[in-house]
Amino acid sequence: MRDGGHRQPTILVTGVNGQIGFELLRTLQGLGRVVPCDRSMLDLSDLDRVRAVVRELKPSLIVNPAAYTAVDKAETDIDAARRLNADVPSVFAEELARIGGTLIHYSTDYVFDGTQARPYTESDATNPVNVYGATKLEGEQAIAAAGCAHLILRTSWVYGRRGRNFLQTMLKLGAERPALNIVADQVGAPTWANTIAAATAHIVAQGAAAADAHWWARRTGIYHLASAGATSWCGFADAIFATAMAGCTPTVAPIASSDYPTPAKRPANSRLALDKLTATFGLRMPDWRDVLQLCLTG
């Protein structure tokens, strides 16, 4: 991401009212002219307008956390999910390829079917088991086909202090109910949106400081970005209550996924191997328990 050295590069950030986008507005400050993009500025369902805005701004970098993330609703709202998760990143990538810009795009552990025993690497075969995962995979493939410099950052089990997420749901339910049944046979790494935004800024800062004009192109590809360690949804809930509600924690009972049927199937194993991220960018991701503690008490 170079801009001739005479002015700050323009960084377009989408989804700024969402979990990751909100945090990115803070972590990317000082790394360029950050242009926040919310629905009032740009309706992402209007692909012609999306294309026009990119051509008008000519950003050096687009950071795209905007996505259709309602996993169950996506099963019947396929067109809307595909528009946000595949078509929009495709337009971004096509336009950035024209002007030599870079795209940082966030994807998901749900591109995998979750059947293997070990953590998934970036080169493992994808096989999504729900519409959300399938449309996110389509987005990955469209970006790669467009030919722009890009980083696709797959993350997992994202939560934060704002928005709808597992943490906020548990805090609400834990205050209302003395006992909860939580799925225990799905395993992944709870990842704070702030952690994702901080890691992204670390990468962007490296790119901005690089003397190599092809720095981004040489690192183009898919990377897994999540907390270290793993737990189940039940374990995550236990940790939330132990940290945030000491002395008045609800009873948490583990249940199987089959006991809590949902419209969309979820992968049993969502663990992501982080070796490539560390080797390429020097990022060592913190353990999910330490991050949760910081989120709730820091």
mmCIF file of C-alpha atoms in Angstrom:
data_model
loop_
_atom_site.group_PDB
_atom_site.id
_atom_site.type_symbol
_atom_site.label_atom_id
_atom_site.label_comp_id
_atom_site.label_asym_id
_atom_site.label_seq_id
_atom_site.Cartn_x
_atom_site.Cartn_y
_atom_site.Cartn_z
ATOM 1 C CA MET A 1 0.000 0.000 0.000
ATOM 2 C CA ARG A 2 2.077 2.896 -1.286
ATOM 3 C CA ASP A 3 0.889 6.367 -2.245
ATOM 4 C CA GLY A 4 3.971 7.995 -3.701
ATOM 5 C CA GLY A 5 5.179 9.184 -0.298
ATOM 6 C CA HIS A 6 3.539 12.601 -0.792
ATOM 7 C CA ARG A 7 0.204 12.085 0.954
ATOM 8 C CA GLN A 8 -1.488 9.660 3.241
ATOM 9 C CA PRO A 9 -3.015 6.636 1.539
ATOM 10 C CA THR A 10 -6.789 6.427 1.563
ATOM 11 C CA ILE A 11 -8.133 3.486 3.564
ATOM 12 C CA LEU A 12 -11.814 2.698 3.011
ATOM 13 C CA VAL A 13 -13.329 0.759 5.919
ATOM 14 C CA THR A 14 -16.743 -0.876 5.524
ATOM 15 C CA GLY A 15 -19.163 -2.058 8.174
ATOM 16 C CA VAL A 16 -18.045 0.552 10.687
ATOM 17 C CA ASN A 17 -21.120 0.055 12.858
ATOM 18 C CA GLY A 18 -20.341 -3.647 13.195
ATOM 19 C CA GLN A 19 -18.104 -5.381 15.699
ATOM 20 C CA ILE A 20 -14.838 -5.424 13.739
ATOM 21 C CA GLY A 21 -15.426 -2.281 11.699
ATOM 22 C CA PHE A 22 -16.047 -0.181 14.797
ATOM 23 C CA GLU A 23 -12.733 -1.309 16.295
ATOM 24 C CA LEU A 24 -10.878 -0.762 13.014
ATOM 25 C CA LEU A 25 -11.729 2.932 13.042
ATOM 26 C CA ARG A 26 -9.622 3.218 16.191
ATOM 27 C CA THR A 27 -6.751 0.865 15.365
ATOM 28 C CA LEU A 28 -6.156 2.201 11.839
ATOM 29 C CA GLN A 29 -5.879 5.840 12.894
ATOM 30 C CA GLY A 30 -2.518 7.288 11.920
ATOM 31 C CA LEU A 31 -1.938 4.723 9.191
ATOM 32 C CA GLY A 32 -3.709 6.667 6.459
ATOM 33 C CA ARG A 33 -6.743 8.773 5.660
ATOM 34 C CA VAL A 34 -9.400 6.477 7.055
ATOM 35 C CA VAL A 35 -12.754 6.811 5.294
ATOM 36 C CA PRO A 36 -15.533 5.146 7.314
ATOM 37 C CA CYS A 37 -18.245 3.592 5.211
ATOM 38 C CA ASP A 38 -21.628 2.925 6.795
ATOM 39 C CA ARG A 39 -25.065 2.415 5.280
ATOM 40 C CA SER A 40 -25.778 6.138 5.184
ATOM 41 C CA MET A 41 -22.758 6.640 2.916
ATOM 42 C CA LEU A 42 -22.990 3.488 0.848
ATOM 43 C CA ASP A 43 -25.734 0.922 0.415
ATOM 44 C CA LEU A 44 -23.734 -2.233 -0.214
ATOM 45 C CA SER A 45 -26.738 -3.888 -1.840
ATOM 46 C CA ASP A 46 -26.345 -1.408 -4.728
ATOM 47 C CA LEU A 47 -23.368 -2.845 -6.598
ATOM 48 C CA ASP A 48 -23.285 -0.038 -9.158
ATOM 49 C CA ARG A 49 -22.992 2.486 -6.345
ATOM 50 C CA VAL A 50 -20.299 0.387 -4.673
ATOM 51 C CA ARG A 51 -18.292 0.438 -7.882
ATOM 52 C CA ALA A 52 -18.818 4.186 -8.313
ATOM 53 C CA VAL A 53 -17.658 5.003 -4.786
ATOM 54 C CA VAL A 54 -14.458 3.003 -5.195
ATOM 55 C CA ARG A 55 -13.753 4.745 -8.497
ATOM 56 C CA GLU A 56 -14.380 8.124 -6.882
ATOM 57 C CA LEU A 57 -12.222 7.570 -3.785
ATOM 58 C CA LYS A 58 -9.493 5.483 -5.447
ATOM 59 C CA PRO A 59 -8.427 3.962 -2.129
ATOM 60 C CA SER A 60 -5.024 2.386 -1.711
ATOM 61 C CA LEU A 61 -6.603 -0.099 0.686
ATOM 62 C CA ILE A 62 -10.102 -1.363 1.380
ATOM 63 C CA VAL A 63 -10.664 -3.148 4.678
ATOM 64 C CA ASN A 64 -13.919 -5.056 4.408
ATOM 65 C CA PRO A 65 -15.480 -6.541 7.544
ATOM 66 C CA ALA A 66 -19.017 -5.915 6.230
ATOM 67 C CA ALA A 67 -20.857 -9.201 5.830
ATOM 68 C CA TYR A 68 -24.169 -10.984 6.083
ATOM 69 C CA THR A 69 -23.612 -12.861 9.342
ATOM 70 C CA ALA A 70 -27.095 -14.085 10.294
ATOM 71 C CA VAL A 71 -26.155 -17.738 9.857
ATOM 72 C CA ASP A 72 -29.615 -19.220 10.317
ATOM 73 C CA LYS A 73 -31.476 -16.525 8.387
ATOM 74 C CA ALA A 74 -29.105 -16.982 5.443
ATOM 75 C CA GLU A 75 -30.592 -20.419 4.804
ATOM 76 C CA THR A 76 -33.708 -18.739 3.380
ATOM 77 C CA ASP A 77 -32.245 -15.328 2.486
ATOM 78 C CA ILE A 78 -29.699 -16.674 0.048
ATOM 79 C CA ASP A 79 -29.655 -13.778 -2.420
ATOM 80 C CA ALA A 80 -28.998 -11.176 0.280
ATOM 81 C CA ALA A 81 -26.274 -13.315 1.840
ATOM 82 C CA ARG A 82 -24.603 -13.825 -1.528
ATOM 83 C CA ARG A 83 -24.811 -10.121 -2.347
ATOM 84 C CA LEU A 84 -22.920 -9.042 0.779
ATOM 85 C CA ASN A 85 -20.613 -12.025 1.195
ATOM 86 C CA ALA A 86 -19.647 -12.682 -2.427
ATOM 87 C CA ASP A 87 -20.763 -9.965 -4.849
ATOM 88 C CA VAL A 88 -19.584 -6.940 -2.848
ATOM 89 C CA PRO A 89 -16.052 -8.244 -2.216
ATOM 90 C CA SER A 90 -15.900 -9.256 -5.866
ATOM 91 C CA VAL A 91 -16.607 -5.655 -6.930
ATOM 92 C CA PHE A 92 -14.047 -4.326 -4.452
ATOM 93 C CA ALA A 93 -11.416 -6.721 -5.780
ATOM 94 C CA GLU A 94 -12.163 -5.947 -9.426
ATOM 95 C CA GLU A 95 -11.911 -2.198 -8.865
ATOM 96 C CA LEU A 96 -8.743 -2.465 -6.786
ATOM 97 C CA ALA A 97 -7.151 -4.608 -9.484
ATOM 98 C CA ARG A 98 -7.734 -1.716 -11.908
ATOM 99 C CA ILE A 99 -5.938 0.841 -9.733
ATOM 100 C CA GLY A 100 -3.307 -1.315 -8.051
ATOM 101 C CA GLY A 101 -4.925 -1.230 -4.619
ATOM 102 C CA THR A 102 -5.131 -3.851 -1.890
ATOM 103 C CA LEU A 103 -8.107 -5.573 -0.255
ATOM 104 C CA ILE A 104 -8.189 -6.920 3.290
ATOM 105 C CA HIS A 105 -11.285 -9.084 3.575
ATOM 106 C CA TYR A 106 -12.554 -11.129 6.504
ATOM 107 C CA SER A 107 -13.839 -14.640 6.022
ATOM 108 C CA THR A 108 -14.822 -17.431 8.361
ATOM 109 C CA ASP A 109 -14.098 -20.828 9.860
ATOM 110 C CA TYR A 110 -17.472 -21.852 8.411
ATOM 111 C CA VAL A 111 -15.904 -22.471 4.997
ATOM 112 C CA PHE A 112 -14.904 -25.849 6.492
ATOM 113 C CA ASP A 113 -17.200 -28.758 7.312
ATOM 114 C CA GLY A 114 -15.612 -29.337 10.720
ATOM 115 C CA THR A 115 -15.118 -33.071 10.322
ATOM 116 C CA GLN A 116 -11.343 -33.318 10.711
ATOM 117 C CA ALA A 117 -9.739 -33.808 14.116
ATOM 118 C CA ARG A 118 -6.936 -31.228 13.941
ATOM 119 C CA PRO A 119 -7.053 -27.440 13.467
ATOM 120 C CA TYR A 120 -7.632 -26.367 9.874
ATOM 121 C CA THR A 121 -4.795 -24.864 7.856
ATOM 122 C CA GLU A 122 -5.221 -22.413 5.002
ATOM 123 C CA SER A 123 -4.546 -25.183 2.474
ATOM 124 C CA ASP A 124 -7.110 -27.647 3.813
ATOM 125 C CA ALA A 125 -10.045 -28.437 1.552
ATOM 126 C CA THR A 126 -13.115 -26.271 2.056
ATOM 127 C CA ASN A 127 -16.588 -27.767 2.281
ATOM 128 C CA PRO A 128 -19.133 -25.420 3.873
ATOM 129 C CA VAL A 129 -22.191 -26.989 5.465
ATOM 130 C CA ASN A 130 -24.439 -23.919 5.416
ATOM 131 C CA VAL A 131 -25.363 -21.028 3.123
ATOM 132 C CA TYR A 132 -23.398 -18.500 5.144
ATOM 133 C CA GLY A 133 -20.192 -20.505 4.771
ATOM 134 C CA ALA A 134 -20.878 -21.188 1.103
ATOM 135 C CA THR A 135 -21.360 -17.501 0.274
ATOM 136 C CA LYS A 136 -18.253 -16.528 2.220
ATOM 137 C CA LEU A 137 -16.297 -19.107 0.231
ATOM 138 C CA GLU A 138 -17.709 -17.650 -2.991
ATOM 139 C CA GLY A 139 -16.373 -14.289 -1.845
ATOM 140 C CA GLU A 140 -12.911 -15.727 -1.269
ATOM 141 C CA GLN A 141 -12.896 -17.280 -4.716
ATOM 142 C CA ALA A 142 -14.101 -14.092 -6.416
ATOM 143 C CA ILE A 143 -11.361 -12.044 -4.759
ATOM 144 C CA ALA A 144 -8.676 -14.477 -5.866
ATOM 145 C CA ALA A 145 -10.040 -14.484 -9.416
ATOM 146 C CA ALA A 146 -10.012 -10.672 -9.655
ATOM 147 C CA GLY A 147 -6.248 -10.538 -9.338
ATOM 148 C CA CYS A 148 -5.789 -7.656 -6.890
ATOM 149 C CA ALA A 149 -3.335 -7.800 -4.010
ATOM 150 C CA HIS A 150 -5.325 -9.139 -1.090
ATOM 151 C CA LEU A 151 -5.340 -10.692 2.339
ATOM 152 C CA ILE A 152 -8.276 -12.920 3.193
ATOM 153 C CA LEU A 153 -8.348 -13.239 6.973
ATOM 154 C CA ARG A 154 -10.440 -16.151 8.192
ATOM 155 C CA THR A 155 -11.520 -15.698 11.777
ATOM 156 C CA SER A 156 -13.812 -17.541 14.150
ATOM 157 C CA TRP A 157 -16.409 -17.083 16.882
ATOM 158 C CA VAL A 158 -16.188 -13.287 16.834
ATOM 159 C CA TYR A 159 -17.546 -11.415 19.831
ATOM 160 C CA GLY A 160 -17.349 -7.901 21.228
ATOM 161 C CA ARG A 161 -18.693 -5.304 23.606
ATOM 162 C CA ARG A 162 -21.226 -4.109 21.047
ATOM 163 C CA GLY A 163 -23.654 -5.686 18.619
ATOM 164 C CA ARG A 164 -25.235 -9.115 18.621
ATOM 165 C CA ASN A 165 -22.832 -11.881 19.554
ATOM 166 C CA PHE A 166 -22.480 -14.832 21.910
ATOM 167 C CA LEU A 167 -20.913 -12.769 24.686
ATOM 168 C CA GLN A 168 -23.750 -10.259 24.749
ATOM 169 C CA THR A 169 -26.367 -13.016 24.550
ATOM 170 C CA MET A 170 -24.829 -14.877 27.494
ATOM 171 C CA LEU A 171 -24.569 -11.743 29.629
ATOM 172 C CA LYS A 172 -28.249 -11.043 29.006
ATOM 173 C CA LEU A 173 -29.453 -14.605 29.578
ATOM 174 C CA GLY A 174 -27.169 -15.098 32.559
ATOM 175 C CA ALA A 175 -28.771 -12.133 34.283
ATOM 176 C CA GLU A 176 -32.268 -13.456 33.574
ATOM 177 C CA ARG A 177 -32.049 -17.218 34.124
ATOM 178 C CA PRO A 178 -30.634 -19.426 36.883
ATOM 179 C CA ALA A 179 -29.745 -22.253 34.482
ATOM 180 C CA LEU A 180 -28.792 -22.529 30.822
ATOM 181 C CA ASN A 181 -28.274 -25.384 28.363
ATOM 182 C CA ILE A 182 -25.339 -24.679 26.033
ATOM 183 C CA VAL A 183 -23.968 -26.691 23.106
ATOM 184 C CA ALA A 184 -20.770 -28.526 24.050
ATOM 185 C CA ASP A 185 -19.883 -30.523 20.920
ATOM 186 C CA GLN A 186 -18.768 -27.599 18.736
ATOM 187 C CA VAL A 187 -15.202 -26.418 19.317
ATOM 188 C CA GLY A 188 -13.510 -23.193 18.243
ATOM 189 C CA ALA A 189 -11.565 -20.140 19.373
ATOM 190 C CA PRO A 190 -13.614 -17.211 20.703
ATOM 191 C CA THR A 191 -12.033 -14.119 19.157
ATOM 192 C CA TRP A 192 -12.566 -10.551 20.342
ATOM 193 C CA ALA A 193 -13.251 -8.066 17.559
ATOM 194 C CA ASN A 194 -10.663 -5.759 19.105
ATOM 195 C CA THR A 195 -8.012 -8.471 18.726
ATOM 196 C CA ILE A 196 -8.836 -8.804 15.040
ATOM 197 C CA ALA A 197 -8.688 -5.045 14.515
ATOM 198 C CA ALA A 198 -5.374 -4.743 16.363
ATOM 199 C CA ALA A 199 -3.831 -7.564 14.336
ATOM 200 C CA THR A 200 -5.094 -5.959 11.134
ATOM 201 C CA ALA A 201 -3.512 -2.637 12.084
ATOM 202 C CA HIS A 202 -0.237 -4.437 12.833
ATOM 203 C CA ILE A 203 -0.254 -5.847 9.309
ATOM 204 C CA VAL A 204 -1.228 -2.537 7.701
ATOM 205 C CA ALA A 205 1.560 -0.764 9.587
ATOM 206 C CA GLN A 206 4.072 -3.292 8.266
ATOM 207 C CA GLY A 207 2.853 -2.717 4.737
ATOM 208 C CA ALA A 208 2.970 1.056 5.108
ATOM 209 C CA ALA A 209 6.551 0.949 6.382
ATOM 210 C CA ALA A 210 7.812 -1.488 3.754
ATOM 211 C CA ALA A 211 10.263 -0.242 1.149
ATOM 212 C CA ASP A 212 9.144 -3.032 -1.180
ATOM 213 C CA ALA A 213 6.507 -1.693 -3.580
ATOM 214 C CA HIS A 214 5.293 -5.270 -4.051
ATOM 215 C CA TRP A 215 4.999 -6.011 -0.320
ATOM 216 C CA TRP A 216 1.260 -6.665 -0.440
ATOM 217 C CA ALA A 217 1.391 -8.661 -3.659
ATOM 218 C CA ARG A 218 4.094 -10.921 -2.216
ATOM 219 C CA ARG A 219 1.881 -11.686 0.771
ATOM 220 C CA THR A 220 -1.379 -12.088 -1.125
ATOM 221 C CA GLY A 221 -3.422 -15.047 0.045
ATOM 222 C CA ILE A 222 -5.464 -16.556 2.844
ATOM 223 C CA TYR A 223 -4.498 -16.360 6.517
ATOM 224 C CA HIS A 224 -6.156 -17.661 9.651
ATOM 225 C CA LEU A 225 -6.582 -14.994 12.329
ATOM 226 C CA ALA A 226 -8.184 -16.045 15.601
ATOM 227 C CA SER A 227 -7.379 -16.366 19.271
ATOM 228 C CA ALA A 228 -5.031 -19.124 20.374
ATOM 229 C CA GLY A 229 -6.500 -22.090 22.199
ATOM 230 C CA ALA A 230 -9.978 -23.525 21.867
ATOM 231 C CA THR A 231 -13.115 -24.301 23.816
ATOM 232 C CA SER A 232 -16.736 -25.282 23.274
ATOM 233 C CA TRP A 233 -19.675 -22.901 23.349
ATOM 234 C CA CYS A 234 -20.428 -24.349 26.766
ATOM 235 C CA GLY A 235 -16.865 -23.694 27.922
ATOM 236 C CA PHE A 236 -17.046 -20.175 26.537
ATOM 237 C CA ALA A 237 -20.254 -19.536 28.472
ATOM 238 C CA ASP A 238 -18.695 -20.861 31.682
ATOM 239 C CA ALA A 239 -15.716 -18.545 31.237
ATOM 240 C CA ILE A 240 -17.963 -15.539 30.574
ATOM 241 C CA PHE A 241 -19.976 -16.117 33.720
ATOM 242 C CA ALA A 242 -16.919 -16.842 35.878
ATOM 243 C CA THR A 243 -15.335 -13.570 34.775
ATOM 244 C CA ALA A 244 -18.304 -11.232 34.587
ATOM 245 C CA MET A 245 -20.740 -12.631 37.142
ATOM 246 C CA ALA A 246 -18.614 -14.020 39.974
ATOM 247 C CA GLY A 247 -20.769 -15.044 42.924
ATOM 248 C CA CYS A 248 -24.042 -15.195 41.012
ATOM 249 C CA THR A 249 -23.271 -17.380 38.015
ATOM 250 C CA PRO A 250 -26.053 -19.431 36.448
ATOM 251 C CA THR A 251 -25.738 -23.184 36.180
ATOM 252 C CA VAL A 252 -24.524 -24.233 32.722
ATOM 253 C CA ALA A 253 -25.445 -27.690 31.432
ATOM 254 C CA PRO A 254 -23.672 -29.113 28.348
ATOM 255 C CA ILE A 255 -25.904 -30.371 25.547
ATOM 256 C CA ALA A 256 -25.365 -31.845 22.082
ATOM 257 C CA SER A 257 -26.013 -29.910 18.885
ATOM 258 C CA SER A 258 -28.808 -32.376 18.168
ATOM 259 C CA ASP A 259 -30.546 -31.165 21.326
ATOM 260 C CA TYR A 260 -30.561 -27.599 20.002
ATOM 261 C CA PRO A 261 -31.610 -27.832 16.340
ATOM 262 C CA THR A 262 -31.052 -24.757 14.167
ATOM 263 C CA PRO A 263 -31.922 -24.008 10.522
ATOM 264 C CA ALA A 264 -28.219 -23.931 9.608
ATOM 265 C CA LYS A 265 -25.835 -26.735 10.448
ATOM 266 C CA ARG A 266 -22.626 -25.730 12.241
ATOM 267 C CA PRO A 267 -19.195 -27.385 11.911
ATOM 268 C CA ALA A 268 -18.140 -29.407 14.955
ATOM 269 C CA ASN A 269 -14.491 -28.361 14.647
ATOM 270 C CA SER A 270 -13.862 -24.674 13.948
ATOM 271 C CA ARG A 271 -10.262 -24.591 15.179
ATOM 272 C CA LEU A 272 -7.889 -22.682 12.886
ATOM 273 C CA ALA A 273 -4.124 -23.206 12.675
ATOM 274 C CA LEU A 274 -2.319 -19.872 13.089
ATOM 275 C CA ASP A 275 1.207 -20.817 11.978
ATOM 276 C CA LYS A 276 1.103 -19.022 8.626
ATOM 277 C CA LEU A 277 -0.027 -15.751 10.217
ATOM 278 C CA THR A 278 2.816 -15.904 12.732
ATOM 279 C CA ALA A 279 5.448 -16.845 10.164
ATOM 280 C CA THR A 280 4.435 -14.112 7.712
ATOM 281 C CA PHE A 281 3.633 -11.166 9.965
ATOM 282 C CA GLY A 282 5.238 -12.048 13.297
ATOM 283 C CA LEU A 283 1.857 -12.072 15.000
ATOM 284 C CA ARG A 284 1.434 -14.367 17.989
ATOM 285 C CA MET A 285 -2.223 -14.449 18.871
ATOM 286 C CA PRO A 286 -3.180 -14.342 22.561
ATOM 287 C CA ASP A 287 -5.067 -17.126 24.292
ATOM 288 C CA TRP A 288 -8.836 -16.716 24.142
ATOM 289 C CA ARG A 289 -9.139 -16.809 27.959
ATOM 290 C CA ASP A 290 -6.721 -13.916 28.440
ATOM 291 C CA VAL A 291 -8.502 -11.883 25.784
ATOM 292 C CA LEU A 292 -11.926 -12.537 27.303
ATOM 293 C CA GLN A 293 -10.616 -11.358 30.672
ATOM 294 C CA LEU A 294 -9.335 -8.161 29.067
ATOM 295 C CA CYS A 295 -12.590 -7.590 27.195
ATOM 296 C CA LEU A 296 -14.714 -7.944 30.319
ATOM 297 C CA THR A 297 -12.493 -6.244 32.888
ATOM 298 C CA GLY A 298 -9.969 -4.120 30.984
#
